[in-house]
Structures are given as C-alpha cells and as structure tokens.
XYZ file of C-alpha atoms in Angstrom:
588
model
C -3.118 -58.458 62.681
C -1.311 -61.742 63.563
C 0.099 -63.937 60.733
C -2.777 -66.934 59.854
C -1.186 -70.780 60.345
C -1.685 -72.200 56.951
C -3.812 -75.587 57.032
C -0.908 -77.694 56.251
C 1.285 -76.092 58.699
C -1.746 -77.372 60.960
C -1.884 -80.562 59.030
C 1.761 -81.380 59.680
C 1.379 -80.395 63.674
C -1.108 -82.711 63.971
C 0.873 -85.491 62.098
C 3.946 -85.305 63.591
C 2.425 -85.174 67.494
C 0.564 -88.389 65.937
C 4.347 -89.880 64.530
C 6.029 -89.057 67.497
C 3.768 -90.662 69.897
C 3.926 -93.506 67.927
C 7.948 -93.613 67.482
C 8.738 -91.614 69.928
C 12.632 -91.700 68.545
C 12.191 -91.023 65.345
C 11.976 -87.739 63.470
C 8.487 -86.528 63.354
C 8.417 -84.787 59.770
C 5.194 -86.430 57.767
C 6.016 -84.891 54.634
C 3.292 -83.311 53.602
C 2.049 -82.260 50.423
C -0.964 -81.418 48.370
C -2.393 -84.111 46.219
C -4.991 -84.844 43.445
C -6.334 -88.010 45.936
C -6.915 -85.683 48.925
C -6.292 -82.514 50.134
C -2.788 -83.613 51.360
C -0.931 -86.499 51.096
C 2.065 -87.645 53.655
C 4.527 -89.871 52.815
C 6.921 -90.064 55.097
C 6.181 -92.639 56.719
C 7.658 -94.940 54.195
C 11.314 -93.871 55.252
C 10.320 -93.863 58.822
C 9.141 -97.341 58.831
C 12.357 -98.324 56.391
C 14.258 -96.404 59.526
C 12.447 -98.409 62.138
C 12.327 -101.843 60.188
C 8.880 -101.759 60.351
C 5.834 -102.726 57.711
C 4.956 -99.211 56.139
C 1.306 -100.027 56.350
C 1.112 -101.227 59.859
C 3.132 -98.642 61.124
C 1.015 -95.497 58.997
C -2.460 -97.727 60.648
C -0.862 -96.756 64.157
C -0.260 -93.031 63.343
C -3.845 -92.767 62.019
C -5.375 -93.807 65.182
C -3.573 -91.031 67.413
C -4.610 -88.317 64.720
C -7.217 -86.900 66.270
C -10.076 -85.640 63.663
C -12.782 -83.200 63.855
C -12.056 -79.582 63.729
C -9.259 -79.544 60.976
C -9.259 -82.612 59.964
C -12.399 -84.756 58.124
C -10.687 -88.008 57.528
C -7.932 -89.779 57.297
C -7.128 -92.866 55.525
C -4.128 -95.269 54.369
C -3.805 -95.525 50.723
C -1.111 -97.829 49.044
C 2.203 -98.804 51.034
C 1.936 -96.407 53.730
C 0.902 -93.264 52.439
C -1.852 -91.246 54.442
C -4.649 -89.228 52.306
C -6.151 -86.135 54.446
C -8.927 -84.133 53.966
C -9.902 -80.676 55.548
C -13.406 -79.986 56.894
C -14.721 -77.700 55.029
C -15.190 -75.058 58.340
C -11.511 -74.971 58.863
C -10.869 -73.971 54.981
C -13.540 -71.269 55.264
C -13.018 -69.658 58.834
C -8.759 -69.996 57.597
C -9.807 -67.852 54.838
C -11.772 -66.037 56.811
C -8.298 -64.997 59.147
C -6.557 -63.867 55.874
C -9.730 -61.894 54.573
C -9.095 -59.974 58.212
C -5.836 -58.685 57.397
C -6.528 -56.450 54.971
C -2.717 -55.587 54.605
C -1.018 -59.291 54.282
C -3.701 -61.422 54.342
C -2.094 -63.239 57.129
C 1.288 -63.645 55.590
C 3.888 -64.062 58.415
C 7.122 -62.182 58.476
C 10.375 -63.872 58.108
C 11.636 -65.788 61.330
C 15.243 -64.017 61.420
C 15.208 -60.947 58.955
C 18.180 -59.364 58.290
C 19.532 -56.666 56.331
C 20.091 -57.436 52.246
C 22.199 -54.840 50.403
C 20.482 -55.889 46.610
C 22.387 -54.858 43.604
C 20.335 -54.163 40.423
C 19.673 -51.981 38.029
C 22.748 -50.899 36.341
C 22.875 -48.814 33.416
C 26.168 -47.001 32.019
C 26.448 -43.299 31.906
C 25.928 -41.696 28.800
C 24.802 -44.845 26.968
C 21.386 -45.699 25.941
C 19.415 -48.753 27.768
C 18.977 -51.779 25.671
C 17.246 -55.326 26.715
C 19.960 -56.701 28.164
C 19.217 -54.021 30.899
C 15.971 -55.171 31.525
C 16.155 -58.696 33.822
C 18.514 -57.038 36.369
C 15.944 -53.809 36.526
C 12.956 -56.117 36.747
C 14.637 -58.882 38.661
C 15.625 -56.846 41.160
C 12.821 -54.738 41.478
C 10.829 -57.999 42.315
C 13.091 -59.281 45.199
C 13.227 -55.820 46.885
C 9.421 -56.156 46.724
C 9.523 -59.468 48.408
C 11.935 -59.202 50.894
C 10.597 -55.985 52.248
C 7.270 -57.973 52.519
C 8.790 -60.124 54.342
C 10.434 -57.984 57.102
C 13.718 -58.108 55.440
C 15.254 -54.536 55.529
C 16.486 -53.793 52.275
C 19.546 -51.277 50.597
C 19.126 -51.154 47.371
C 22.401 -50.125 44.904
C 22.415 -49.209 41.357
C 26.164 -49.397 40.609
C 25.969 -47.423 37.938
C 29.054 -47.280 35.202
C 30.368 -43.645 35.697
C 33.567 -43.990 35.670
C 37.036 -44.885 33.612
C 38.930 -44.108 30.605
C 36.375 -43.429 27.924
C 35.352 -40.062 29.971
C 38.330 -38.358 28.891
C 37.393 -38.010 25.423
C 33.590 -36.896 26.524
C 35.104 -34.471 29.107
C 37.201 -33.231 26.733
C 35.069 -32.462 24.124
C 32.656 -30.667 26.665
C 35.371 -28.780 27.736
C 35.924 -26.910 24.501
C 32.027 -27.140 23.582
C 30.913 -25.632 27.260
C 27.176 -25.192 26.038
C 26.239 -28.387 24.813
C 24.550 -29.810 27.626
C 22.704 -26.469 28.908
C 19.506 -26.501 28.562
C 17.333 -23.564 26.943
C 14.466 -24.793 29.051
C 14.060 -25.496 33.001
C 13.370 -29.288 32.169
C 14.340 -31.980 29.609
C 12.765 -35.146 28.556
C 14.782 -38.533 29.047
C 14.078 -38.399 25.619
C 15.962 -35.442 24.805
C 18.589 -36.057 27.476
C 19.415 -39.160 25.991
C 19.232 -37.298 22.203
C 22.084 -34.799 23.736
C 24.401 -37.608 25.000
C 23.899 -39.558 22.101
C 24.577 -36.468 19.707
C 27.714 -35.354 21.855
C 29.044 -38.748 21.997
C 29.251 -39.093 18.311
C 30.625 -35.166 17.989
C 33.213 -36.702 20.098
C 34.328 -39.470 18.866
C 34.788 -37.852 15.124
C 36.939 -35.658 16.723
C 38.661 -38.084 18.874
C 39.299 -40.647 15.660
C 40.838 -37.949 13.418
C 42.839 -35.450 15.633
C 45.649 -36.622 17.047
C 46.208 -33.302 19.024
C 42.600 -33.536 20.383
C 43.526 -37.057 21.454
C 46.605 -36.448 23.249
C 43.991 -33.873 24.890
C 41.416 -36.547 25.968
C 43.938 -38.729 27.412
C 45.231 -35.868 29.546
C 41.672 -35.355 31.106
C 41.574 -39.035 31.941
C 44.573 -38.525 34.113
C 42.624 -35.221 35.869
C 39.613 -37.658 36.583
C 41.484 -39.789 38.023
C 43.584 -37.248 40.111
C 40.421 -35.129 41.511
C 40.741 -32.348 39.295
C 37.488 -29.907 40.557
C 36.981 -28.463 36.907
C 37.252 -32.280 35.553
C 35.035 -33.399 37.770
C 32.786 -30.524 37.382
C 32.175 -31.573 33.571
C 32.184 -35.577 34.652
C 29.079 -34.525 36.769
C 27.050 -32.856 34.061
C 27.269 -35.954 32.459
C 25.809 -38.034 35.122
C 22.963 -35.783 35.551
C 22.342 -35.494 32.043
C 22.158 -40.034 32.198
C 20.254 -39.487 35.377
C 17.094 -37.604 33.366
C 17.305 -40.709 30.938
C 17.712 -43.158 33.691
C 14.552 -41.909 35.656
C 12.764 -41.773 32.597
C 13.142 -45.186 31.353
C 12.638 -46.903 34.822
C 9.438 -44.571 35.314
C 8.056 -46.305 32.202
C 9.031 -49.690 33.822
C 7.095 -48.487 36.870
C 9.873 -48.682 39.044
C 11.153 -46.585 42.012
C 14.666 -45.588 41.453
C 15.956 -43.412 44.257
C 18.993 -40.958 43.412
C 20.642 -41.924 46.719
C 20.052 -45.187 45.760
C 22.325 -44.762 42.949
C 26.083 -45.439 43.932
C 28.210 -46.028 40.466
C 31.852 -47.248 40.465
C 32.939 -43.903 41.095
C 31.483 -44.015 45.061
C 33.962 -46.598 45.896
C 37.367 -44.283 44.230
C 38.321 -43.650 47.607
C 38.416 -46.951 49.009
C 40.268 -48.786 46.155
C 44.219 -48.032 47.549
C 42.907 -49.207 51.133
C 41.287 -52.106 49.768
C 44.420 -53.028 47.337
C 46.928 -52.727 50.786
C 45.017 -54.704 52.713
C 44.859 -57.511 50.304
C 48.325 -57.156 49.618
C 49.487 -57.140 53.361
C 47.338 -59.785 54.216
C 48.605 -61.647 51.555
C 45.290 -62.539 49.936
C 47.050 -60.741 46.649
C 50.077 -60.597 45.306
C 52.228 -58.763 42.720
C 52.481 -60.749 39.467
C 54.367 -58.817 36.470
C 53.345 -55.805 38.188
C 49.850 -56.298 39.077
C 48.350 -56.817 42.332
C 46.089 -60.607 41.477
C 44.482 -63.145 43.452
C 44.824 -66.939 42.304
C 42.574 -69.631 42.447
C 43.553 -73.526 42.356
C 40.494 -74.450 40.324
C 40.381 -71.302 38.146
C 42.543 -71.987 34.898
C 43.152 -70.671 31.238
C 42.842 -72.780 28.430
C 46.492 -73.319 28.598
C 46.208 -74.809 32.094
C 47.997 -71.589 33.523
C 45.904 -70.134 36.371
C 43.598 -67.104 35.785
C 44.080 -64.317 38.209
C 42.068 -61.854 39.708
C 43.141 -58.318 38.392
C 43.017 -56.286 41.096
C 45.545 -53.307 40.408
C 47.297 -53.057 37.178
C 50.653 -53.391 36.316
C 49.808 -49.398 35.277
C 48.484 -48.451 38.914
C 45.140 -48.471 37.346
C 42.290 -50.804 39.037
C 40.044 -52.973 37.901
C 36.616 -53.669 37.961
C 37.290 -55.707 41.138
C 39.003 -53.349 42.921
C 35.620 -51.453 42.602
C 33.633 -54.663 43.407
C 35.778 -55.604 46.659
C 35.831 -52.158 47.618
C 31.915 -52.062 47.595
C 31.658 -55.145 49.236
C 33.827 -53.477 52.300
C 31.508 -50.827 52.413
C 28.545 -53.073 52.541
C 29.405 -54.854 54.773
C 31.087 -52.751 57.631
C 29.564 -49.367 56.648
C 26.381 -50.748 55.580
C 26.252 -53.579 58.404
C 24.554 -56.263 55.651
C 24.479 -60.004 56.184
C 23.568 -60.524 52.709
C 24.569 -59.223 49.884
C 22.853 -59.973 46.616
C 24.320 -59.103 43.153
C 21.555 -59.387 40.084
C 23.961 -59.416 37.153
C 24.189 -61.552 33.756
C 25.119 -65.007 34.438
C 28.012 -64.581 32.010
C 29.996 -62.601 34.674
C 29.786 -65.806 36.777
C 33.023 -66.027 37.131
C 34.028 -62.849 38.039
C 32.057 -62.592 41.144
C 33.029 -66.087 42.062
C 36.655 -64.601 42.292
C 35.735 -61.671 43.819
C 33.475 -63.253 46.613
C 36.223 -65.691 47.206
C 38.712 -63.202 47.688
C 36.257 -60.908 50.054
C 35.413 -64.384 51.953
C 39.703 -65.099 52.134
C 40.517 -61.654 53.278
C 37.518 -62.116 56.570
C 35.090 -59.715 54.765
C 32.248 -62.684 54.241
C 32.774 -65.101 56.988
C 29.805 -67.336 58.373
C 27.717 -64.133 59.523
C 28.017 -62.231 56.023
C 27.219 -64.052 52.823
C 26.949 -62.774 48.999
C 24.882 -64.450 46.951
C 25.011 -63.852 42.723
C 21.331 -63.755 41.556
C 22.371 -64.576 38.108
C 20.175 -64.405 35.253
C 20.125 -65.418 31.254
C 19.897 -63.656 27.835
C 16.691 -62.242 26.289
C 16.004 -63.923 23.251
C 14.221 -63.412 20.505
C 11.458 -65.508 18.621
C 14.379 -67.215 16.654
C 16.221 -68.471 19.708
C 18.939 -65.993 19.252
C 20.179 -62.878 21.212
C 17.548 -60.633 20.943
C 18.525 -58.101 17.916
C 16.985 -55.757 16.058
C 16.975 -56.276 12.212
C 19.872 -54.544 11.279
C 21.542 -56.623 14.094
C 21.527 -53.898 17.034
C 21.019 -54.578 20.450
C 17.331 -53.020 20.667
C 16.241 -49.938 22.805
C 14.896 -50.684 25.839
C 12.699 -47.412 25.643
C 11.623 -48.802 21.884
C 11.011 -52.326 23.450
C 8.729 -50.725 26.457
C 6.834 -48.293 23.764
C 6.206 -51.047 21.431
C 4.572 -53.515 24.501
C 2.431 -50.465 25.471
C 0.976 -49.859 22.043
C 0.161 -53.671 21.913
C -1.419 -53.874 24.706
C -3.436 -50.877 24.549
C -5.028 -52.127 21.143
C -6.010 -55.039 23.105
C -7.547 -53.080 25.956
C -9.359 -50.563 23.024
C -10.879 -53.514 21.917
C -12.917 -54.116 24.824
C -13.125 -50.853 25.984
C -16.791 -50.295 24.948
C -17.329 -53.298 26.762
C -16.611 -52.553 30.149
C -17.187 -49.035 29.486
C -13.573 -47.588 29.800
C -12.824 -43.567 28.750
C -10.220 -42.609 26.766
C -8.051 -41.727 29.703
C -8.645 -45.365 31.190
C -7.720 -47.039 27.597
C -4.331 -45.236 27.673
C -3.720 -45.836 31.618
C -4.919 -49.390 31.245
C -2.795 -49.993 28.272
C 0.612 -48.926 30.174
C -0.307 -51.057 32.747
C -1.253 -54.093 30.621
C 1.841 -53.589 28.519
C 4.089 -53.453 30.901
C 3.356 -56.099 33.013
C 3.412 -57.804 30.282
C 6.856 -57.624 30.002
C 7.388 -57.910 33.243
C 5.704 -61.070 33.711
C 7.349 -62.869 31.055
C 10.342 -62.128 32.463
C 9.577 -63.127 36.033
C 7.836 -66.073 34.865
C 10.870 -67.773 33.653
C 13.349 -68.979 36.380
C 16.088 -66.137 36.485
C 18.662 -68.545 35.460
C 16.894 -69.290 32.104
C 17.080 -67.507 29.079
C 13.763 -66.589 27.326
C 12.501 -65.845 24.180
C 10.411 -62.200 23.991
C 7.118 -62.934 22.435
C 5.161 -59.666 22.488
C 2.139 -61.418 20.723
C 2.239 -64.034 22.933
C 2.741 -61.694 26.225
C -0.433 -59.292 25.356
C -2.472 -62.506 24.855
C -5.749 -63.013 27.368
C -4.986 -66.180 26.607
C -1.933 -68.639 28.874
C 0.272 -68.265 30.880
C 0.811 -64.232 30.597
C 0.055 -61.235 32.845
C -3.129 -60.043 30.803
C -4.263 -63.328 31.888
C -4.265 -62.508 35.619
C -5.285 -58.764 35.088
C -8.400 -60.064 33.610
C -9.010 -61.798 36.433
C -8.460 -59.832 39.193
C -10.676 -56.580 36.955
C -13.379 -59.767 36.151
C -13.624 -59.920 39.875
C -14.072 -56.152 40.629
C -16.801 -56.283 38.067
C -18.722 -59.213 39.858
C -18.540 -56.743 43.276
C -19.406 -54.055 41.119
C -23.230 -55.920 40.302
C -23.519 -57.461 43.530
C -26.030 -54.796 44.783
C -27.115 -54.996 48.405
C -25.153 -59.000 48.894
C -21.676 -58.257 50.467
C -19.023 -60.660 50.647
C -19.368 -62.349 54.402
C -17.419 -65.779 55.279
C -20.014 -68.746 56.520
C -18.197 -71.557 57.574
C -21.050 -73.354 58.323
C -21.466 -74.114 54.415
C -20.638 -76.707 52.632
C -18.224 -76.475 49.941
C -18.325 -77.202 45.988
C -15.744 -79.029 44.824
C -14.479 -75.875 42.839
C -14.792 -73.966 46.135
C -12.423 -76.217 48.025
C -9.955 -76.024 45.521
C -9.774 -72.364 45.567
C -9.589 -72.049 48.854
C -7.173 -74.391 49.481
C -4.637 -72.822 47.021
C -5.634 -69.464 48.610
C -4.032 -70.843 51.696
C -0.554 -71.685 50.307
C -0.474 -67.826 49.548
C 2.032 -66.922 52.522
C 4.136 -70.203 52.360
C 4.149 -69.634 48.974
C 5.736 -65.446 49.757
C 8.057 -67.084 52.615
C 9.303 -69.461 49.827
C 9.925 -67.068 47.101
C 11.383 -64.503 49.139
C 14.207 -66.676 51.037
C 15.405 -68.445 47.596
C 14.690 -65.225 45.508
C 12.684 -67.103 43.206
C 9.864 -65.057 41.882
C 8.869 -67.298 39.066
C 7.114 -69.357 41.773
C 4.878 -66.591 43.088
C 4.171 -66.302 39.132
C 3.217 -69.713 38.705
C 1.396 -69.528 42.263
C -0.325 -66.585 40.775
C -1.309 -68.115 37.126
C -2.752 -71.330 39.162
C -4.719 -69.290 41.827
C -6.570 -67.769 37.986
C -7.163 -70.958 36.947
C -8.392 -71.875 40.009
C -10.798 -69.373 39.467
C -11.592 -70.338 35.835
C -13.196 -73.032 37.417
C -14.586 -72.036 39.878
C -16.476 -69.746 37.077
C -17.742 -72.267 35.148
C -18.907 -74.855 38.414
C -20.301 -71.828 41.101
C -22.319 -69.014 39.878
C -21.796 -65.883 42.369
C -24.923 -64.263 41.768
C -27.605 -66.245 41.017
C -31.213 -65.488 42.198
C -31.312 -69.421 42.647
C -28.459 -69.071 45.275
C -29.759 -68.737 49.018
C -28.447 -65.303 50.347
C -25.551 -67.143 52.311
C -24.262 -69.063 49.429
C -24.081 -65.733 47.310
C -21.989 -63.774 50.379
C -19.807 -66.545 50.710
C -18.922 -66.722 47.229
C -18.645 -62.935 47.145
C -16.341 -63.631 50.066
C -14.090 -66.173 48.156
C -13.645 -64.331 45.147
C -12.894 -60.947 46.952
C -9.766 -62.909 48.554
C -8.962 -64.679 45.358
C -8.683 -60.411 43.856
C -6.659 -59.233 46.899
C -4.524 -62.307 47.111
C -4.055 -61.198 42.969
C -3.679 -57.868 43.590
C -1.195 -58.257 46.337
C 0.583 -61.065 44.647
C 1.415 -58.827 41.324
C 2.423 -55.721 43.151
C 5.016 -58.197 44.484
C 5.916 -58.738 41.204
C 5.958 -55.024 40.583
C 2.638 -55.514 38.214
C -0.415 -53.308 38.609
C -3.974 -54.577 38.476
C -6.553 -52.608 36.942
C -10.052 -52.242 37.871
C -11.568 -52.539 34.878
C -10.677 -54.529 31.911
C-alpha cells in the first residue's frame, strides 16, 4: 500500500500555494498546528506580514480568499491579529481514515525520505555479573529505537558491547583452571537462573582465594597476561565464561520480551585486534600523542579541576588500553566494515564525557566527517520512590531479574481480579500478567524523556488508572471486546456521515499517527509516541462516554462506522506499543 498524506500535510499544501500566490517572494510555510479553536490553526502569517511590512490581518484576509474550500477544507476564517482557524470536512477525516484502515501493515505510515544504515548500541551487560536496574533504560531504550527505525525503513545493526574482557578475568580463569568442573553441567540445559547461581558461586570461591593466597595471586595475574597474549587454553576457559553469562543474558532479556541475537553480541573483546592499528594511526596522524608514557588525546575545553587539561587515555603508560581504545576501535569497524552513517550509543548520561572525547577524536582522525555522524542517546538514573538511586533496603543495587518478577506478580493480581470478568483461564491470567507487568515497566520508562531520571513506582505503573501502560492495554482489549459483541455489524468507513464532536477528535488524532512515527524515529524520542499513545486512549475515553457503538437506536451505518473508528483507534494501539516493544492483549 502507498503511505496516506496526513490532513495537515494537506492543510499546509493548500496554505502555502494560497501564501505564495499572495507573496509570491516570501517563504510559503503557514505554520500549522492543531488547536482547541479549530482543527488547525496557522500562524505564520504574523512573521510574514512583519517580513513584508504589511497589516497581519489584511494580509491573512488575502490568503483566505485564494484557499480554495470544499473537499478538505470546510472553512476558513481570521481570528485575532492574523491567525487563520481551519476546519476539515468531515468526508476528508473519514475517507483519510479510511486510507490508513487499508493498510493493514502501517496504516499508511510513510517510510523515511533518506534511510540509512544506524549501527545502535544497547544493551550491555558485564560477563559474569548479575543485571541490576541500571541495566534496564539502555535494554529498553534501545530496544524501542531499533523498533522505530526499522519501521521506518532505516536498516538497523544492532551491538551489545558486552564487558568480556580485562584484568579481573585472571583471577576467574584462574580459579577455573584448577577447579576444571565447576561450570559443567550434569544436565543438557541450565536455567539463567542457575547459570547466574554458578557464576555468582564461583566468583565468590574466587575471590576468597584470591584475597588470602598470595601464591594463588601471583597465579591470577599470570593468566591475565595469557588473555591478553592469545593463549588457546586461556582463552578456552575465558569462553566458558561467556557462555555461561550468555544463558543468564538470554534469560533476563527473554523476560523483558526482547530479541537479543548472539551475533548481535560483540563485547570489548571483538575489537582486541584492532586496538594497536587504531593506537598507530592516531599516533602517526598526530591526533594522539605520548604524554608520560601514554598515548592521549587533548581537548582545549576539557579541563581538571586544577585547570590542567584532561586527556583521553588511549594506551597506557603500561601498553595496556583503555576503554577508548576499544570504543575508537569499534567505531572504525562501524563505520568502514559496517558502512554506517549513524552511529548511536544508548549509555548512562554520566559517561557524557567520555564519548564526547572519543567522538571528537574519531571525527579529528576523518573517521566521522559530514557523511558519518555518532550520536550519544544518553539517558538518566532509575530512582526510587524517595528520589534517590534506586536501592534495595540493605542499600544494594537491586536485581533486575527480582525487579521484572516483582512487576509480573503485581500485575497479574490485577489481571486475576478481573479475570472472571472477561472470562480469562488460568493460562490467560498468567500470560496476561507477564504482559501487563512488563509493559509496565517498560512504559514508565519510555514515557519519561530518556534524558530524565525517573522514579520506579510499581503501584503506580500496574494502575488502570493515568498515565501507565495498563491504561492503554485496557483499551486496546476494551476494543476487541466491543468487536467481539458486534454480531452481524462489521466495521465499514461512510464518509458520507456526519461526525460527533467526539468522533472528529478521534479521528483527527488518529491522523497524526505517522507524523507522529516519522517524528519519534528521526530524534529517537519515544516518549512522544507514548504520550501520542496515552492521548489517542483518552481520546477514546471520550469518545465512550459521547458515542455509543452498539446501540439498537443507532441506524446500521452509524454503528459500522463507529465499529470502523474504534477498530483503527486498536490497530493504531496495537501497532503503536509493539513500537514500544509492549504487547497488547486481547482480553483484559
């Protein structure tokens, strides 16, 4: 199907033909916008006639007579100093909807004008560590975007640069090494569960041993040095590690009801080979140079507290690298193996600074140049109800896996509770609850600009009630129910009705559904398509309590049209939340 013009795209064709013709000089753009005193208001025209030197009213009279009205548009009018009201017939708002209804896959949602290719990196757990919340906004963050571009036409890499490598494998190695069985498993498969219970258990085995013996110390640092150097034995225990996190990993993002590909999944360790090319070409190019032994880059406006510059580490002074030797070296491959033109990083705002060093450097030594940008999607602290960093009692960063468990057992009480209701089997309550739970989290999360932090309300999130993701659920599954009853009526467009109030207004937010995806996707803010979402639901609040679908009073028409408005309002939901990486259940 072809991509449906939205009715203020239309709106603002028809206005600017009407502006130019008037001032044929001037820029033509009305600036158009929805209003509470029309359907759309333009107000350009006041800087065009400040521009021109011309009265603001006289000049918006003269664009109103070249508008030509009848099809699209019912009226226009002045209002004020020069502003111009417009309303919509309402047989251009149904027979638009009636496009988007069509396309049963995008409901008319174009693609991008120029897609590209976006390498996105998310998702980044640590080997051999348990997840905790501050995991969750890049997982979930990123997640969304990928969901959005991709919409969009955008072909996305994703990364998950996991943390797999560096010194504190020596002592794990080590340990392995003289304890060869404790990571083989009696049975074909393990939980993440009981994947993460080995690592954990190992870890701490480890660690004893590495705190009070000096000898098995010595040893651990040794096997650092065998990492390092390519050792096949070394890196033969390294790897049962990884696989070990892997079984965890999958687990926990399976629960978040994400898609996490293993050759997705390219940790620090996938760029080892790179690091001495990328160091000598910095070096030779003379983007870094030696400093007390270390390879750095400096930056006029970067500075200490001292007032002494802050470099960029690149090598040390040791011949070990740093993280941005990793983080350059991964650009490189991005960009020239990968042939990106964007490359988006969603990591913790507090490492601001590091990736503005480390994209300055790339963009000094040619790698980002006008064709090849990198953009930090950066994104705040989870909070909890106190306004602090979100902690468990004892003051420990809290499990992810607990965090997830504890929304799904919330919000499956919730579901339970009107499960005899809608008539919901056991099997339903338990789906329905996963679902409900975590979207819950999910929402809250992608509700709040990423830049934000946010406080993590479970009460609040698993509410029917606000701004939440239960609240747009119930909406879309109230809607299923209404086509359930509906009996012979089916939902048919007739644009040769005339609309309720409530009517128009759903159908006119229904039509800012692809600008709204266009928008979202280019500036990688999904908050908006959440607060699109959350208004299209009150929308149909309204339109509850003013239009009744299926009343026997209705004539046949009026029921199928109303059928047919809120079967786009549930696949404009539906659509909308899988872009969010939600799920919408049918019954609720």
């Amino acid at each position: 199907m072809a991509s449906v013009t939205s009715l203020s795209a239309t709106v603002e064709q028809h206005l600017a033909s009407a502006i130019s013709a008037t001032v044929p000089e001037a820029s033509a753009d009305p600036l158009l916008r929805r209003s509470d005193r029309a359907d759309f208001q333009a107000n350009g025209i006041l800087a065009l006639a400040k521009k021109a030197k011309a009265n603001p009213r006289e000049l918006a009279t003269q664009v109103v007579s070249r508008v030509v009205t009848g099809e699209v548009i019912k009226d226009i009018e002045v209002s004020g100093p020069g502003f111009l009201n417009v309303t919509i017939t309402d047989r251009a708002i149904t027979e638009n909807l009636a496009a988007r209804y069509a396309d049963t896959d995008r409901l008319g949602v174009p693609y991008a004008d120029a897609p590209g290719t976006t390498v996105i990196d998310y998702a980044q757990p640590n080997v051999a560590k348990e997840m905790h919340v501050g995991h969750l906004r890049s997982a979930v963050i990123g997640d969304s975007v990928v969901q959005l571009l991709e919409f969009t036409g955008e072909t996305v890499v994703r990364r998950h640069h996991i943390g797999d490598w560096g010194t504190q494998f020596g002592m794990l190695i080590q340990y392995l090494d003289e304890h060869p069985h404790e990571l083989d498993h009696k049975a074909s498969e393990v939980s993440g569960e009981e994947a993460m219970s080995n690592l954990d258990r190992l870890y701490k085995a480890a660690r004893r041993l590495f705190d009070s013996d000096e000898e098995f110390k010595t040893r651990a640092r040794r096997r650092v040095v065998d990492l390092q150097a390519g050792d096949p034995h070394t890196l033969a225990m390294w790897q049962k590690f990884v696989d070990e996190s892997k079984i965890y990993f999958f687990s926990v993002f399976e629960k978040l009801d994400m898609e996490i590909r293993d050759p997705d999944i390219v940790g620090e360790s996938g760029y080892n080979d790179m690091l001495a090319e990328t160091c000598r070409l910095l070096e030779e190019s003379g983007v870094a140079v030696r400093s007390e032994g270390a390879l750095c880059v400096f930056f006029d406006d970067i500075k200490g507290p001292d007032g002494n510059p802050v470099p960029l580490i690149v090598q040390k002074s040791d011949g070990g690298y740093g993280y941005a030797a990793t983080d350059l070296s991964a650009i490189r491959d991005r960009v020239f193996h990968l042939k990106a033109n964007t490359l988006l990083y969603v990591v913790d705002a507090r490492q601001s600074l590091h990736f503005k060093m480390v994209f300055e450097t790339a963009r000094r030594a040619g790698w980002l140049n006008g064709d090849v940008k990198a953009v930090q999607l950066a994104f705040g602290t989870v909070l909890g109800k106190d306004g602090k960093p979100f902690k468990t009692r004892e003051g420990e960063t809290v499990k992810l896996v607990d965090l997830l468990d504890e929304a799904v057992e919330r919000a499956t009480a919730v579901v339970r509770d009107k499960a005899e209701k809608v008539g919901l089997t056991e099997q339903e309550i338990a789906e329905n609850g996963r679902y409900v739970g975590i979207g819950a989290v999910k929402y809250a999360d992608l509700s709040t600009s990423a830049v934000r932090d946010y406080k993590f309300d479970l009460d609040q999130m698993v509410s029917l009630n606000g701004d939440t993701s239960v609240y747009l659920q119930y909406a879309y599954a109230r809607i299923q129910s209404i086509l359930r009853k509906s009996g012979e009526a089916r939902p048919v467009a007739h644009p040769e009705l005339d609309l309720a109030p409530a009517e128009r207004a759903l159908g006119l937010h229904l039509d800012q559904f692809g600008e709204t995806v266009l928008e979202v996707a280019s500036a990688y803010e999904p908050h908006k398509l959440a607060a699109y979402l959350y208004q299209l639901a009150s929308h149909l609040t309204t339109f509850y309590d003013q239009c009744q679908v299926l009343s026997a009073d209705n004539p046949a028409e009026v029921v199928e049209n109303r059928l047919f408005l809120v079967d786009l309002t549930a696949r404009t939901l539906h659509r909308g939340m899988a872009l969010l990486g939600i799920r919408t259940p049918e019954k609720l």
